[in-house]
Coordinates of C-alpha atoms in Angstrom, one line a residue:
X3 CA 82.3 75.1 115.4
X4 CA 85.1 75.5 118.1
X5 CA 87.8 78.3 117.6
X6 CA 90.5 76.5 115.2
X7 CA 87.7 75.2 112.9
X8 CA 86.0 78.9 112.3
X9 CA 89.9 79.6 111.4
X10 CA 90.5 77.2 108.9
X11 CA 86.5 77.1 107.6
X12 CA 86.9 80.6 107.1
X13 CA 90.6 81.2 105.7
X14 CA 89.7 78.6 102.5
X15 CA 86.3 80.7 102.5
X16 CA 88.2 83.7 102.2
X17 CA 91.2 82.1 100.2
X18 CA 89.4 81.2 97.0
X19 CA 87.0 84.5 96.9
X20 CA 91.0 86.6 97.4
X21 CA 91.6 85.0 94.3
X22 CA 88.9 85.5 92.1
X23 CA 89.9 88.6 89.6
X24 CA 88.7 92.2 90.9
X25 CA 88.7 95.0 91.7
X26 CA 91.5 94.8 94.2
X27 CA 93.4 92.2 91.3
X28 CA 93.3 94.3 89.0
X29 CA 94.3 97.6 90.9
X30 CA 97.2 95.9 92.5
X31 CA 98.3 94.1 88.5
X32 CA 98.3 98.4 87.6
X33 CA 99.9 99.2 89.7
X34 CA 102.8 96.5 90.1
X35 CA 103.1 97.4 86.1
X36 CA 103.1 101.0 85.4
X37 CA 105.0 102.6 89.0
X38 CA 106.3 99.5 90.4
X39 CA 107.0 97.0 93.1
X40 CA 106.8 99.5 95.8
X41 CA 103.8 101.4 95.2
X42 CA 102.2 98.5 94.2
X43 CA 103.0 96.8 97.8
X44 CA 101.9 100.7 99.4
X45 CA 98.3 99.7 97.2
X46 CA 97.8 96.1 98.3
X47 CA 98.7 97.6 101.9
X48 CA 95.8 99.9 101.7
X49 CA 93.5 97.4 100.2
X50 CA 93.9 95.0 102.7
X51 CA 93.7 98.1 105.6
X52 CA 90.4 99.0 104.2
X53 CA 88.9 95.1 104.5
X54 CA 90.5 95.3 108.5
X55 CA 88.4 98.5 109.0
X56 CA 85.3 96.8 107.3
X57 CA 86.1 93.7 108.9
X58 CA 86.1 94.9 112.5
X59 CA 83.0 97.1 111.6
X60 CA 81.1 94.2 111.0
X61 CA 81.6 92.6 114.0
X62 CA 80.9 95.1 115.7
X63 CA 77.6 95.3 114.1
X64 CA 78.2 98.3 112.0
X65 CA 78.5 97.8 109.1
X66 CA 74.5 95.5 109.0
X67 CA 73.0 98.9 108.6
X68 CA 74.4 98.7 104.2
X69 CA 71.8 95.9 104.8
X70 CA 69.6 96.8 106.6
X71 CA 69.1 100.3 105.0
X72 CA 68.9 100.3 101.5
X73 CA 69.8 103.9 101.0
X74 CA 72.7 103.6 103.0
X75 CA 74.0 100.9 100.6
X76 CA 72.4 102.6 97.6
X77 CA 74.8 105.8 98.6
X78 CA 77.8 103.4 99.5
X79 CA 77.4 101.5 96.0
X80 CA 77.2 104.5 93.8
X81 CA 79.7 106.9 95.1
X82 CA 82.0 103.8 95.0
X83 CA 80.9 103.7 91.4
X84 CA 82.3 106.4 91.1
X85 CA 85.4 106.4 92.3
X86 CA 86.1 102.9 89.9
X87 CA 85.4 104.6 86.8
X88 CA 87.2 107.8 87.7
X89 CA 90.4 106.0 88.0
X90 CA 89.4 104.0 85.2
X91 CA 88.8 106.8 83.0
X92 CA 92.5 108.3 84.4
X93 CA 94.3 105.6 83.4
X94 CA 92.3 104.9 79.7
X95 CA 93.4 108.4 79.6
X96 CA 96.5 107.6 79.8
X97 CA 97.2 104.9 77.9
X98 CA 95.5 106.7 74.7
X99 CA 98.1 109.6 75.5
X100 CA 101.7 109.6 73.8
X101 CA 104.8 108.2 75.8
X102 CA 108.0 108.0 75.7
X103 CA 110.8 105.9 76.8
X104 CA 111.4 108.3 79.3
X105 CA 107.9 107.6 80.5
X106 CA 108.0 104.6 81.8
X107 CA 110.4 105.0 84.7
X108 CA 108.2 108.3 85.9
X109 CA 106.5 108.2 89.2
X110 CA 104.0 110.7 89.6
X111 CA 102.9 109.3 92.9
X112 CA 103.8 108.8 96.2
X113 CA 103.7 105.6 98.1
X114 CA 101.6 107.2 100.8
X115 CA 98.9 108.2 97.5
X116 CA 98.9 104.9 96.3
X117 CA 98.1 103.8 99.5
X118 CA 95.6 106.2 100.1
X119 CA 94.0 105.1 97.1
X120 CA 93.5 101.3 97.7
X121 CA 92.1 102.3 101.1
X122 CA 89.5 104.1 99.2
X123 CA 88.9 102.2 96.5
X124 CA 88.1 99.8 99.4
X125 CA 86.5 101.6 101.4
X126 CA 83.8 102.5 98.8
X127 CA 82.7 99.0 97.5
X128 CA 79.9 98.7 100.1
X129 CA 80.1 94.7 99.1
X130 CA 83.1 93.7 100.9
X131 CA 80.9 95.2 103.9
X132 CA 77.9 93.1 103.0
X133 CA 80.5 89.9 102.6
X134 CA 81.4 90.2 106.1
X135 CA 77.9 91.3 107.2
X136 CA 77.0 87.8 105.6
X137 CA 80.1 86.1 106.3
X138 CA 81.4 86.4 109.9
X139 CA 78.1 85.5 111.4
X140 CA 78.7 81.5 110.1
X141 CA 81.9 81.9 111.7
X142 CA 82.0 83.2 115.1
X143 CA 82.1 80.2 117.5
X144 CA 79.3 80.7 120.7
X145 CA 81.7 80.8 123.3
X146 CA 84.7 83.6 121.4
X147 CA 83.9 87.4 121.9
X148 CA 82.2 88.5 118.2
X149 CA 84.2 91.7 117.8
X150 CA 87.8 90.6 118.2
X151 CA 86.7 86.6 116.5
X152 CA 85.8 89.4 113.9
X153 CA 88.5 91.6 113.5
X154 CA 91.1 88.5 113.3
X155 CA 89.5 86.8 110.9
X156 CA 89.1 89.5 109.1
X157 CA 93.0 89.4 109.4
X158 CA 93.2 86.2 108.4
X159 CA 91.5 87.4 105.4
X160 CA 93.8 90.2 105.0
X161 CA 97.5 87.7 104.7
X162 CA 95.6 85.5 102.3
X163 CA 95.6 88.6 100.3
X164 CA 98.9 90.1 100.8
X165 CA 100.3 86.8 99.8
X166 CA 98.1 86.8 97.2
X167 CA 99.0 90.3 95.8
X168 CA 102.6 89.5 97.0
X169 CA 102.8 86.7 94.3
X170 CA 101.2 89.0 91.8
X171 CA 103.6 91.9 92.1
X172 CA 106.8 89.1 92.8
X173 CA 105.4 87.7 88.6
X174 CA 105.2 91.3 87.0
X175 CA 108.8 91.9 88.5
X176 CA 109.7 88.4 86.6
X177 CA 107.8 89.6 84.0
X178 CA 109.1 93.4 83.5
X179 CA 112.1 91.6 83.2
X180 CA 111.8 89.0 80.6
X181 CA 109.6 91.9 78.7
X182 CA 110.9 95.3 78.4
X183 CA 114.3 94.9 77.1
X184 CA 113.9 98.2 74.7
X185 CA 112.0 101.3 75.5
X186 CA 109.2 101.2 73.0
X187 CA 108.7 97.5 74.2
X188 CA 108.5 98.8 78.4
X189 CA 106.2 101.7 76.7
X190 CA 103.7 99.3 75.2
X191 CA 103.4 97.2 77.9
X192 CA 102.8 100.4 80.1
X193 CA 100.2 101.6 77.4
X194 CA 98.3 98.2 76.7
X195 CA 97.8 97.6 81.3
X196 CA 96.9 101.0 81.7
X197 CA 94.2 100.1 78.4
X198 CA 93.1 96.6 80.4
X199 CA 92.9 97.7 84.2
X200 CA 90.6 100.6 83.0
X201 CA 88.3 99.5 80.8
X202 CA 87.9 96.6 83.8
X203 CA 87.8 99.1 86.6
X204 CA 85.5 101.6 84.3
X205 CA 83.0 98.1 84.2
X206 CA 83.5 97.2 87.1
X207 CA 82.3 100.7 88.2
X208 CA 79.1 100.7 85.9
X209 CA 78.7 97.0 87.1
X210 CA 78.0 98.2 91.0
X211 CA 75.9 100.9 90.1
X212 CA 73.6 99.2 88.0
X213 CA 73.9 95.9 91.3

């Protein structure tokens, strides 16, 4: 497999996996609805930074420990599951809390905290590391150094993820302008989004813990 074939082949596989709904999509979607474009993009950049770190670690051989050591994987899995369940519970709490129209436009966290939330969510998901450990060796040409090639493939994955997240955030922006003609509608949309995203994150956290 030459360099070009490796990059294109990996891009196809990673692109298909990117659009499968999961933790990252749920988190960006909820942030876009509740906090707006700026915070949603900050969350997306945090997620992609975490993925890039996992890709570099896998290429350097660090995250192989996750597949070689049951204890290391278990610790990461439990930590990630607890964090996802925590995020989900906080969203479900917000969905049940009474809201007024003024609450819809309030941004409770800074974009940097949104970035940190996305980064932490990704770094505490051991499946991301296992994905890169399993996938990268199949797309590393023999005549190319493993570390820069692995980082490049992780960057390709990040670019695809940002395109996907941009489509989601843009779609949410259009939907908000169309659906939030009244303050009451805005409150309902926010509560429904919190409930759906919170339930999804709790379910994903439980699934990760029981995996």
